Tab-separated table of C-alpha atoms and ligand atoms in Angstrom:
chain	number	residue	atom	x	y	z
A	541	VAL	CA	49.210	-56.712	-19.149
A	542	HIS	CA	49.878	-54.858	-16.206
A	543	GLU	CA	53.277	-53.838	-17.267
A	544	ASP	CA	51.852	-52.417	-20.517
A	545	LEU	CA	49.375	-50.379	-18.897
A	546	ALA	CA	52.185	-49.307	-16.485
A	547	THR	CA	54.049	-48.121	-19.288
A	548	THR	CA	51.044	-46.468	-21.111
A	549	LEU	CA	50.358	-44.230	-17.832
A	550	GLU	CA	53.944	-43.281	-17.348
A	551	ARG	CA	54.265	-42.161	-21.017
A	552	ARG	CA	50.889	-40.463	-20.875
A	553	LEU	CA	51.947	-38.734	-17.520
A	554	ALA	CA	55.269	-37.435	-19.159
A	555	GLN	CA	53.290	-36.125	-21.965
A	556	ARG	CA	51.020	-34.040	-19.958
A	557	GLN	CA	53.639	-33.097	-17.036
A	558	PRO	CA	54.510	-29.745	-18.966
A	559	VAL	CA	50.522	-28.775	-18.828
A	560	TYR	CA	49.927	-29.985	-15.199
A	561	ASP	CA	53.067	-27.970	-14.006
A	562	ALA	CA	51.504	-24.592	-15.726
A	563	PHE	CA	48.844	-24.648	-12.711
A	564	GLU	CA	49.999	-23.593	-9.353
A	565	ALA	CA	49.590	-26.739	-6.884
A	566	VAL	CA	47.955	-26.310	-3.408
A	567	ASP	CA	49.110	-29.494	-1.134
A	568	THR	CA	45.764	-30.058	0.896
A	569	THR	CA	47.478	-32.767	2.954
A	570	GLY	CA	46.605	-32.312	6.569
A	571	ARG	CA	44.952	-29.090	6.311
A	572	SER	CA	41.556	-28.019	7.255
A	573	VAL	CA	39.115	-26.766	4.479
A	574	ASP	CA	39.635	-22.909	5.892
A	575	GLU	CA	43.089	-23.213	5.889
A	576	VAL	CA	42.827	-24.342	1.984
A	577	VAL	CA	40.413	-21.600	1.272
A	578	ARG	CA	42.445	-18.833	2.587
A	579	ASP	CA	45.721	-20.442	0.822
A	580	VAL	CA	43.497	-20.721	-2.657
A	581	ALA	CA	42.144	-17.159	-2.264
A	582	ALA	CA	45.253	-15.235	-1.104
A	583	ARG	CA	46.918	-17.012	-4.230
A	584	SER	CA	44.262	-16.004	-6.336
A	585	GLY	CA	44.169	-12.456	-5.577
A	586	LEU	CA	40.588	-12.998	-4.306
A	587	ALA	CA	41.461	-12.240	-0.548
A	588	GLU	CA	38.644	-10.459	1.120
A	589	VAL	CA	39.472	-7.186	2.173
A	590	GLY	CA	36.639	-6.811	4.303
A	591	CYS	CA	32.667	-7.732	5.179
A	592	LEU	CA	30.153	-5.133	5.882
A	593	ALA	CA	26.994	-6.252	7.473
A	594	PHE	CA	24.301	-4.120	6.429
A	595	GLU	CA	20.911	-3.731	8.603
A	596	ARG	CA	17.998	-3.974	6.507
A	597	ARG	CA	15.079	-1.355	7.312
A	598	ARG	CA	13.755	-1.891	10.728
A	599	GLU	CA	10.557	-2.465	11.985
A	600	SER	CA	6.941	-0.941	10.450
A	601	ASP	CA	4.206	-0.164	12.982
A	602	ILE	CA	0.921	-0.854	11.423
A	603	ILE	CA	-1.569	0.756	13.732
A	604	PHE	CA	-5.411	0.361	13.174
A	605	GLY	CA	-8.596	1.867	14.386
A	606	ARG	CA	-11.211	3.891	13.613
A	607	GLY	CA	-10.841	7.770	13.916
A	608	ILE	CA	-7.204	7.268	14.153
A	609	LEU	CA	-6.473	9.528	11.477
A	610	GLY	CA	-6.909	12.152	13.800
A	611	ASP	CA	-3.908	11.362	15.569
A	612	LEU	CA	-1.515	11.166	12.852
A	613	GLY	CA	0.404	13.908	14.200
A	614	GLY	CA	0.735	12.137	17.887
A	615	ALA	CA	1.663	8.584	16.465
A	616	MET	CA	4.801	10.276	14.643
A	617	ALA	CA	5.883	12.646	17.299
A	618	ALA	CA	5.439	9.424	19.506
A	619	ARG	CA	7.905	7.424	17.251
A	620	GLY	CA	10.341	10.588	16.797
A	621	LEU	CA	9.669	11.293	13.435
A	622	ARG	CA	9.620	15.035	14.020
A	623	GLY	CA	11.583	16.320	10.606
A	624	GLN	CA	9.900	18.100	8.305
A	625	ILE	CA	7.096	16.392	6.846
A	626	MET	CA	5.976	16.504	3.037
A	627	LEU	CA	2.572	15.193	2.928
A	628	VAL	CA	1.587	13.732	-0.798
A	629	SER	CA	-2.378	13.235	-1.305
A	630	ASP	CA	-4.488	12.225	-3.902
A	631	ARG	CA	-7.247	13.747	-5.332
A	632	GLY	CA	-9.742	11.466	-3.919
A	633	ALA	CA	-8.742	11.742	-0.516
A	634	ARG	CA	-8.429	15.350	-0.530
A	635	GLU	CA	-11.944	15.731	-2.151
A	636	ALA	CA	-13.139	13.582	0.704
A	637	GLY	CA	-11.596	15.858	3.449
A	638	TRP	CA	-8.845	13.270	4.920
A	639	ALA	CA	-6.107	15.359	3.787
A	640	GLU	CA	-7.349	18.437	5.774
A	641	GLN	CA	-8.163	16.231	8.783
A	642	ALA	CA	-4.434	14.820	8.419
A	643	LEU	CA	-2.901	18.313	8.016
A	644	ARG	CA	-4.975	19.659	11.227
A	645	SER	CA	-3.321	16.517	12.918
A	646	LEU	CA	0.303	17.381	11.890
A	647	ALA	CA	-0.661	21.189	13.221
A	648	THR	CA	-2.025	19.914	16.728
A	649	ALA	CA	1.297	17.879	17.246
A	650	GLU	CA	3.360	21.336	16.187
A	651	LEU	CA	4.974	19.575	13.221
A	652	GLN	CA	6.090	21.256	10.551
A	653	PHE	CA	4.825	20.429	7.051
A	654	VAL	CA	4.199	20.884	3.605
A	655	HIS	CA	1.539	19.784	1.229
A	656	VAL	CA	1.961	18.325	-2.231
A	657	PRO	CA	-1.371	17.510	-3.898
A	658	ILE	CA	-1.314	15.098	-7.119
A	659	GLU	CA	-4.176	13.837	-8.880
A	660	GLY	CA	-3.058	10.035	-8.036
A	661	GLY	CA	-4.413	7.138	-9.430
A	662	GLU	CA	-2.573	4.627	-11.599
A	663	GLY	CA	-1.855	7.743	-14.329
A	664	ASP	CA	0.485	9.096	-11.657
A	665	LYS	CA	2.356	6.207	-10.668
A	666	ALA	CA	4.957	7.368	-12.912
A	667	LEU	CA	8.837	8.652	-13.173
A	668	ALA	CA	7.387	12.386	-14.463
A	669	THR	CA	5.216	12.283	-11.085
A	670	VAL	CA	8.406	11.027	-9.178
A	671	GLU	CA	10.300	13.988	-10.593
A	672	ARG	CA	7.678	16.497	-9.468
A	673	VAL	CA	7.597	15.494	-6.297
A	674	TYR	CA	11.488	15.470	-5.936
A	675	ARG	CA	11.294	18.786	-7.425
A	676	ALA	CA	8.857	19.914	-4.497
A	677	GLY	CA	10.923	18.418	-1.973
A	678	ALA	CA	14.309	20.226	-3.218
A	679	ASP	CA	12.233	23.353	-3.497
A	680	ARG	CA	11.576	23.333	0.342
A	681	GLN	CA	15.055	22.035	0.969
A	682	LEU	CA	14.014	18.732	2.774
A	683	ASP	CA	16.981	17.198	4.442
A	684	ARG	CA	17.675	13.354	5.396
A	685	SER	CA	15.399	14.108	8.465
A	686	ALA	CA	12.536	14.682	6.485
A	687	VAL	CA	9.584	12.475	6.479
A	688	ILE	CA	6.845	11.849	3.203
A	689	VAL	CA	3.669	11.142	4.449
A	690	GLY	CA	1.774	9.451	1.491
A	691	LEU	CA	-2.200	9.609	1.988
A	692	GLY	CA	-4.627	8.082	-0.648
A	693	GLY	CA	-5.159	4.969	-3.031
A	694	GLY	CA	-2.807	2.152	-3.262
A	695	ALA	CA	-1.129	3.976	-6.424
A	696	LEU	CA	-0.527	7.131	-4.116
A	697	CYS	CA	1.270	4.522	-1.415
A	698	ASP	CA	3.475	3.143	-3.924
A	699	LEU	CA	4.797	6.267	-5.354
A	700	ALA	CA	4.981	8.096	-2.166
A	701	GLY	CA	7.179	4.981	-0.917
A	702	PHE	CA	9.328	5.198	-4.105
A	703	VAL	CA	10.012	8.902	-3.350
A	704	ALA	CA	10.658	8.233	0.391
A	705	ALA	CA	12.919	4.946	-0.915
A	706	THR	CA	14.935	7.606	-3.371
A	707	TYR	CA	14.858	10.795	-2.316
A	708	LEU	CA	18.423	11.483	-0.562
A	709	ARG	CA	18.789	7.649	-0.984
A	710	GLY	CA	15.735	7.359	1.628
A	711	ILE	CA	13.859	9.250	3.946
A	712	GLU	CA	11.341	8.161	6.549
A	713	LEU	CA	8.089	7.164	5.353
A	714	VAL	CA	4.616	7.077	6.748
A	715	LEU	CA	1.582	5.740	4.877
A	716	VAL	CA	-2.216	6.693	5.291
A	717	PRO	CA	-4.179	4.323	3.005
A	718	THR	CA	-7.333	5.426	2.265
A	719	THR	CA	-9.150	3.108	-0.184
A	720	LEU	CA	-9.722	-0.736	0.782
A	721	LEU	CA	-7.164	-2.123	-1.522
A	722	ALA	CA	-4.424	-0.035	-0.133
A	723	GLN	CA	-5.490	-0.736	3.376
A	724	VAL	CA	-5.445	-4.638	3.469
A	725	ASP	CA	-2.657	-5.195	0.481
A	726	ALA	CA	-0.803	-2.119	-0.745
A	727	ALA	CA	0.252	-0.284	2.267
A	728	ILE	CA	1.509	-3.122	4.128
A	729	GLY	CA	4.747	-4.780	3.263
A	730	GLY	CA	6.891	-2.587	1.863
A	731	LYS	CA	6.734	-3.127	-1.666
A	732	VAL	CA	6.841	0.278	-3.417
A	733	GLY	CA	7.342	1.327	-7.050
A	734	VAL	CA	6.116	2.914	-10.141
A	735	ASP	CA	4.948	1.822	-13.876
A	736	LEU	CA	7.242	2.094	-16.932
A	737	LEU	CA	6.900	2.249	-20.647
A	738	GLY	CA	3.683	0.445	-19.994
A	739	PHE	CA	4.640	-2.280	-17.350
A	740	LYS	CA	3.068	-2.108	-13.950
A	741	ASN	CA	5.338	-1.689	-11.023
A	742	ALA	CA	8.692	-1.785	-13.208
A	743	VAL	CA	10.874	0.107	-11.174
A	744	GLY	CA	10.548	0.013	-7.293
A	745	ALA	CA	12.446	-1.007	-3.974
A	746	PHE	CA	11.100	-3.018	-1.048
A	747	TYR	CA	10.816	-0.130	1.520
A	748	PRO	CA	8.481	-0.542	4.169
A	749	ALA	CA	6.874	2.544	6.152
A	750	ARG	CA	7.788	3.485	9.340
A	751	ILE	CA	4.146	3.778	10.388
A	752	VAL	CA	1.101	2.782	8.339
A	753	VAL	CA	-2.126	4.214	9.713
A	754	ILE	CA	-5.174	2.497	8.845
A	755	ASP	CA	-8.117	4.362	9.405
A	756	PRO	CA	-11.251	2.552	8.314
A	757	GLU	CA	-13.362	5.639	8.364
A	758	THR	CA	-11.587	6.795	5.371
A	759	LEU	CA	-13.670	4.349	3.337
A	760	SER	CA	-16.896	5.703	4.227
A	761	SER	CA	-16.160	8.279	1.155
A	762	VAL	CA	-14.972	5.431	-1.477
A	763	PRO	CA	-17.401	4.744	-4.436
A	764	PRO	CA	-18.864	1.300	-4.832
A	765	ALA	CA	-17.127	-0.011	-7.546
A	766	LEU	CA	-13.871	0.816	-5.731
A	767	LEU	CA	-14.702	-0.959	-2.518
A	768	SER	CA	-15.634	-4.274	-4.744
A	769	ASP	CA	-12.261	-3.666	-6.164
A	770	GLY	CA	-10.696	-3.757	-2.620
A	771	LEU	CA	-13.116	-6.773	-1.878
A	772	ALA	CA	-11.704	-8.997	-4.594
A	773	GLU	CA	-8.209	-8.644	-2.984
A	774	VAL	CA	-9.861	-9.721	0.880
A	775	VAL	CA	-11.560	-12.642	-1.196
A	776	LYS	CA	-7.818	-13.482	-2.535
A	777	ILE	CA	-6.265	-13.436	0.680
A	778	ALA	CA	-9.202	-15.755	2.003
A	779	PHE	CA	-8.830	-18.174	-0.233
A	780	VAL	CA	-4.923	-18.553	-0.063
A	781	ARG	CA	-4.913	-17.923	3.543
A	782	SER	CA	-7.716	-17.951	6.116
A	783	GLY	CA	-10.941	-20.026	5.808
A	784	ALA	CA	-12.438	-18.194	8.813
A	785	LEU	CA	-12.180	-14.563	6.777
A	786	LEU	CA	-14.211	-16.154	4.157
A	787	ASP	CA	-16.854	-17.191	6.373
A	788	ARG	CA	-16.582	-13.633	7.500
A	789	LEU	CA	-16.955	-12.428	4.185
A	790	GLU	CA	-19.952	-14.756	3.570
A	791	SER	CA	-21.674	-13.407	6.439
A	792	LEU	CA	-21.735	-9.983	4.924
A	793	PRO	CA	-25.333	-9.075	4.176
A	794	ARG	CA	-24.067	-6.712	1.296
A	795	ARG	CA	-20.948	-5.210	-0.212
A	796	GLU	CA	-21.318	-1.998	2.013
A	797	ALA	CA	-21.667	-3.797	5.207
A	798	ILE	CA	-17.551	-3.960	5.188
A	799	LEU	CA	-17.819	-0.230	6.142
A	800	ALA	CA	-19.724	-0.934	9.476
A	801	GLY	CA	-17.025	-2.778	11.608
A	802	PRO	CA	-13.128	-3.050	10.570
A	803	ASP	CA	-13.370	-6.882	11.513
A	804	ILE	CA	-13.125	-8.232	8.370
A	805	ILE	CA	-10.573	-4.805	7.144
A	806	ARG	CA	-8.338	-5.879	10.265
A	807	ALA	CA	-8.306	-9.755	9.469
A	808	ALA	CA	-7.277	-9.241	5.941
A	809	GLY	CA	-4.595	-6.822	6.917
A	810	GLU	CA	-3.328	-9.256	9.690
A	811	GLU	CA	-3.448	-12.022	7.184
A	812	LYS	CA	-0.852	-9.864	4.873
A	813	ILE	CA	1.193	-8.914	7.781
A	814	ARG	CA	1.933	-12.777	8.840
A	815	LEU	CA	2.597	-13.473	4.951
A	816	VAL	CA	5.216	-10.649	4.718
A	817	ARG	CA	6.611	-11.650	8.219
A	818	ILE	CA	7.356	-14.922	6.910
A	819	ASP	CA	8.659	-13.891	3.447
A	820	PRO	CA	9.490	-10.317	3.518
A	821	TYR	CA	11.176	-10.173	0.086
A	822	GLU	CA	8.785	-12.415	-2.125
A	823	ARG	CA	10.959	-15.545	-2.113
A	824	GLY	CA	8.207	-18.081	-1.057
A	825	GLU	CA	5.040	-17.638	0.533
A	826	ARG	CA	4.232	-14.120	-0.457
A	827	ALA	CA	3.803	-15.239	-3.866
A	828	LEU	CA	0.371	-16.820	-2.763
A	829	LEU	CA	-0.890	-13.321	-3.189
A	830	ASN	CA	-0.455	-13.686	-6.750
A	831	PHE	CA	-3.733	-16.126	-6.809
A	832	GLY	CA	-5.934	-14.573	-9.548
A	833	HIS	CA	-3.160	-12.307	-10.878
A	834	THR	CA	-1.356	-14.326	-13.361
A	835	VAL	CA	-4.697	-14.559	-15.773
A	836	GLY	CA	-5.878	-11.349	-14.035
A	837	HIS	CA	-3.239	-8.964	-15.222
A	838	ALA	CA	-3.602	-10.398	-18.914
A	839	ILE	CA	-7.438	-9.818	-18.846
A	840	GLU	CA	-6.544	-6.276	-17.357
A	841	SER	CA	-4.242	-5.087	-19.971
A	842	GLY	CA	-6.570	-7.314	-22.864
A	843	SER	CA	-9.125	-5.357	-21.711
A	844	GLY	CA	-7.548	-1.901	-22.392
A	845	PHE	CA	-7.846	-1.195	-18.861
A	846	ARG	CA	-11.824	-0.916	-19.395
A	847	LEU	CA	-12.094	-3.518	-16.275
A	848	SER	CA	-10.598	-2.330	-13.210
A	849	HIS	CA	-7.537	-4.051	-11.233
A	850	GLY	CA	-10.167	-5.487	-9.044
A	851	GLN	CA	-12.739	-6.658	-11.602
A	852	ALA	CA	-9.870	-8.571	-13.640
A	853	ILE	CA	-8.146	-10.082	-10.281
A	854	ALA	CA	-11.984	-11.715	-9.778
A	855	ILE	CA	-12.113	-13.172	-13.145
A	856	GLY	CA	-8.442	-14.351	-12.738
A	857	MET	CA	-9.160	-16.181	-9.695
A	858	VAL	CA	-12.313	-17.699	-11.290
A	859	ALA	CA	-10.202	-19.021	-14.081
A	860	GLU	CA	-7.076	-20.362	-11.998
A	861	THR	CA	-9.515	-22.128	-9.713
A	862	TRP	CA	-11.325	-23.621	-12.269
A	863	LEU	CA	-7.898	-25.227	-13.736
A	864	ALA	CA	-7.193	-26.091	-10.274
A	865	GLU	CA	-10.330	-28.112	-9.815
A	866	CYS	CA	-10.220	-29.731	-13.427
A	867	GLU	CA	-6.628	-30.990	-12.584
A	868	GLY	CA	-7.633	-32.444	-9.342
A	869	TRP	CA	-5.368	-29.727	-7.194
A	870	CYS	CA	-8.132	-28.355	-5.110
A	871	PRO	CA	-11.520	-30.260	-3.768
A	872	SER	CA	-14.426	-30.029	-6.214
A	873	GLY	CA	-16.935	-27.373	-4.864
A	874	THR	CA	-13.959	-24.531	-4.400
A	875	LEU	CA	-14.820	-22.823	-7.657
A	876	ASP	CA	-18.773	-22.746	-6.899
A	877	ARG	CA	-17.765	-21.198	-3.313
A	878	LEU	CA	-15.735	-18.583	-5.123
A	879	MET	CA	-18.085	-17.692	-7.914
A	880	ALA	CA	-21.003	-17.074	-5.446
A	881	ILE	CA	-18.981	-14.707	-3.015
A	882	LEU	CA	-17.776	-12.985	-5.986
A	883	GLN	CA	-20.957	-12.277	-7.211
A	884	ARG	CA	-22.534	-11.393	-3.980
A	885	LEU	CA	-19.796	-8.651	-3.590
A	886	GLU	CA	-20.837	-7.582	-7.201
A	887	LEU	CA	-17.650	-8.808	-8.732
A	888	PRO	CA	-17.464	-9.918	-12.320
A	889	VAL	CA	-16.675	-13.885	-13.108
A	890	SER	CA	-16.078	-13.792	-16.732
A	891	THR	CA	-15.418	-11.120	-19.695
A	892	ALA	CA	-15.964	-10.696	-23.182
A	893	GLY	CA	-12.676	-11.568	-24.853
A	894	ASP	CA	-10.617	-13.452	-27.263
A	895	PRO	CA	-8.560	-16.088	-25.416
A	896	ASP	CA	-6.063	-16.267	-28.250
A	897	ARG	CA	-5.319	-12.873	-27.685
A	898	ILE	CA	-5.464	-12.319	-23.987
A	899	ALA	CA	-3.208	-15.510	-23.210
A	900	PRO	CA	-0.103	-14.622	-24.896
A	901	LEU	CA	-0.346	-11.268	-22.543
A	902	MET	CA	0.494	-13.740	-19.555
A	903	ASP	CA	4.167	-13.862	-21.188
A	904	GLN	CA	5.047	-10.874	-19.585
A	905	ASP	CA	4.549	-12.418	-16.063
A	906	LYS	CA	6.333	-15.347	-17.375
A	907	LYS	CA	9.292	-13.271	-18.434
A	908	ARG	CA	9.655	-11.764	-15.042
A	909	ARG	CA	9.645	-15.306	-13.582
A	910	ASP	CA	12.496	-17.224	-15.008
A	911	GLY	CA	10.196	-18.232	-18.104
A	912	ARG	CA	7.543	-20.506	-16.184
A	913	ILE	CA	3.943	-19.747	-15.811
A	914	ARG	CA	3.008	-20.237	-12.264
A	915	PHE	CA	-0.568	-19.868	-10.758
A	916	ALA	CA	-1.035	-19.542	-7.031
A	917	ILE	CA	-4.076	-21.585	-6.315
A	918	PRO	CA	-6.070	-22.592	-3.244
A	919	ALA	CA	-5.246	-26.259	-2.707
A	920	ASP	CA	-8.057	-25.914	-0.184
A	921	ILE	CA	-10.061	-23.194	1.249
A	922	GLY	CA	-7.707	-20.899	3.219
A	923	CYS	CA	-4.486	-22.927	2.201
A	924	GLY	CA	-2.816	-21.381	-1.033
A	925	VAL	CA	0.188	-23.229	-3.124
A	926	VAL	CA	2.024	-22.476	-6.157
A	927	VAL	CA	2.104	-24.552	-9.156
A	928	GLU	CA	3.353	-24.498	-12.717
A	929	VAL	CA	1.435	-24.840	-15.257
A	930	SER	CA	2.126	-25.248	-18.961
A	931	ALA	CA	1.169	-22.821	-21.812
A	932	GLU	CA	-1.879	-25.272	-23.071
A	933	GLN	CA	-3.098	-25.243	-19.232
A	934	ALA	CA	-2.899	-21.353	-18.828
A	935	ARG	CA	-4.585	-20.840	-22.134
A	936	ALA	CA	-7.479	-23.220	-21.223
A	937	ALA	CA	-7.653	-21.186	-17.884
A	938	VAL	CA	-8.137	-17.835	-19.763
A	939	GLY	CA	-10.555	-19.629	-22.489
A	940	HIS	CA	-12.900	-20.721	-19.448
A	941	VAL	CA	-13.232	-17.251	-18.437
A	942	ALA	CA	-12.960	-15.014	-21.982
A	943	VAL	CA	-15.979	-15.536	-24.175
A	944	GLY	CA	-16.615	-14.121	-27.554
A	945	ASN	CA	-14.245	-12.013	-29.016
A	946	GLN	CA	-15.191	-8.178	-28.510
A	947	ALA	CA	-12.594	-7.156	-25.497
B	45	NAD	N1	2.598	-2.423	-3.247
B	45	NAD	C1	1.864	-3.273	-3.099
B	45	NAD	O1	2.166	-3.981	-2.514
B	45	NAD	C2	0.849	-3.369	-3.777
B	45	NAD	C3	-0.274	-4.305	-3.674
B	45	NAD	C4	-1.733	-4.176	-4.467
B	45	NAD	C5	-2.000	-3.185	-5.357
B	45	NAD	N2	-1.107	-2.037	-5.319
B	45	NAD	C6	-1.327	-0.839	-6.201
B	45	NAD	O2	-2.112	-0.383	-5.804
B	45	NAD	C7	-3.094	0.395	-6.989
B	45	NAD	C8	-4.256	0.223	-6.725
B	45	NAD	O3	-4.867	0.975	-5.686
B	45	NAD	P1	-6.226	1.639	-5.418
B	45	NAD	O4	-7.330	0.340	-5.698
B	45	NAD	O5	-6.580	2.215	-4.180
B	45	NAD	O6	-6.290	2.399	-6.752
B	45	NAD	P2	-5.983	4.107	-6.753
B	45	NAD	O7	-5.014	4.211	-5.764
B	45	NAD	O8	-5.711	4.055	-8.041
B	45	NAD	O9	-7.235	4.857	-6.180
B	45	NAD	C9	-8.504	5.032	-6.973
B	45	NAD	C10	-9.123	6.203	-6.805
B	45	NAD	O10	-9.489	6.417	-5.565
B	45	NAD	C11	-9.426	7.688	-4.838
B	45	NAD	N3	-9.354	7.734	-3.459
B	45	NAD	C12	-8.308	7.518	-2.749
B	45	NAD	N4	-9.149	7.552	-1.591
B	45	NAD	C13	-10.379	7.907	-1.733
B	45	NAD	C14	-11.237	7.910	-0.628
B	45	NAD	N5	-11.043	7.542	0.927
B	45	NAD	N6	-12.455	8.156	-0.892
B	45	NAD	C15	-12.950	8.331	-2.517
B	45	NAD	N7	-11.805	8.498	-3.149
B	45	NAD	C16	-10.391	7.986	-2.716
B	45	NAD	C17	-8.049	8.216	-5.623
B	45	NAD	O11	-7.785	9.475	-5.723
B	45	NAD	C18	-8.053	7.141	-7.087
B	45	NAD	O12	-8.568	8.404	-7.988
B	45	NAD	C19	-2.134	-0.070	-8.106
B	45	NAD	O13	-1.130	0.791	-8.467
B	45	NAD	C20	-1.486	-1.355	-7.713
B	45	NAD	O14	-0.355	-1.889	-8.276
B	45	NAD	C21	0.335	-2.119	-4.705
């Protein structure tokens, strides 16, 4: 038997030898892995010709205080931002007088500036507006030492950030968020971008502002409904990151009381800062900020944007928490607590709509995230996790909050 086996092996080896000989052989005997890798790379023409270490952008100072808008110029000058400034503002911030106050502060600090007023809001988060702002910069011959200051709501911050990230391959950026949502969320963490072909934030970058100037005073002109929108994001942060923040929200006598003291706004901002610090490029924990957003985005576009972002996110959080409770992923009672705070903040907890029409709209999120539907949910109050859900589970969650078929 052994002789037969040896003969067979020899015959096969002889047959295959021409094929084996066609490959270049590297003898690894007694050599280190590094030596062998270098040898293989050199023979295959893949040898490295150099290695470049790229620094990502350096720190982003987030400063916070009542009335600090009056010292915008001082804060910039103190950080060496003395190049020509292009301040881009949205209508709401202008009409409330915040742009004027910012410009006065730049003048007092003897900084050079131009003002580019735009309408703002989601409609201006578009490449056409980006081009208008580029042109305004080019007309004024802004060079690479220039600074873009974006003053307004979250949409304006995202747009101004995108311009700063791309004009002359990137110039300095300062953000002055003037809505609650922008102060606790949009302006912090460096995500900038604009919408494209009906898809939100379809093009963008990670480009943190050198300074984010958060002055809660600027919220005094924000209409109540817009305040509720921002509060939806504060509720979101509380449920996935901080039980203490939820306690504070629950102690507000009414929605507008959030304006009285900056405590809650600051605490919510700090939670976002902590998350971004752990996960700047959204590869892990930062995805917790999507709580309510997988269902919420579908509800928002399913309503033809009749529902505001904050309203849709509120409904989305209810849907996702309902599923979490049904599946035993969070303790019972979590949903009740969520519904109670949302209702007190005058946010909706359900909508008219056909779940079979809304649920497929989640595919857009799915496509962006490797074909899986993920919900960020509170595994407990203040402690979020990301879970994968099936299409049926996602449909059931939508069915819980979308009733009737009039959306
Ligand atoms: N980059 C991020 O990480 C991030 C996070 C969350 C949300 N966002 C984006 O934020 C945007 C929503 O932001 P938003 O809720 O601030 O809405 P928004 O930017 O559309 O602003 C809403 C309206 O408020 C007006 N406004 C601004 N400041 C005002 C003030 N002080 N007083 C009165 N009116 C004022 C604006 O002119 C606008 O008409 C969305 O585009 C969303 O995608 C971005």
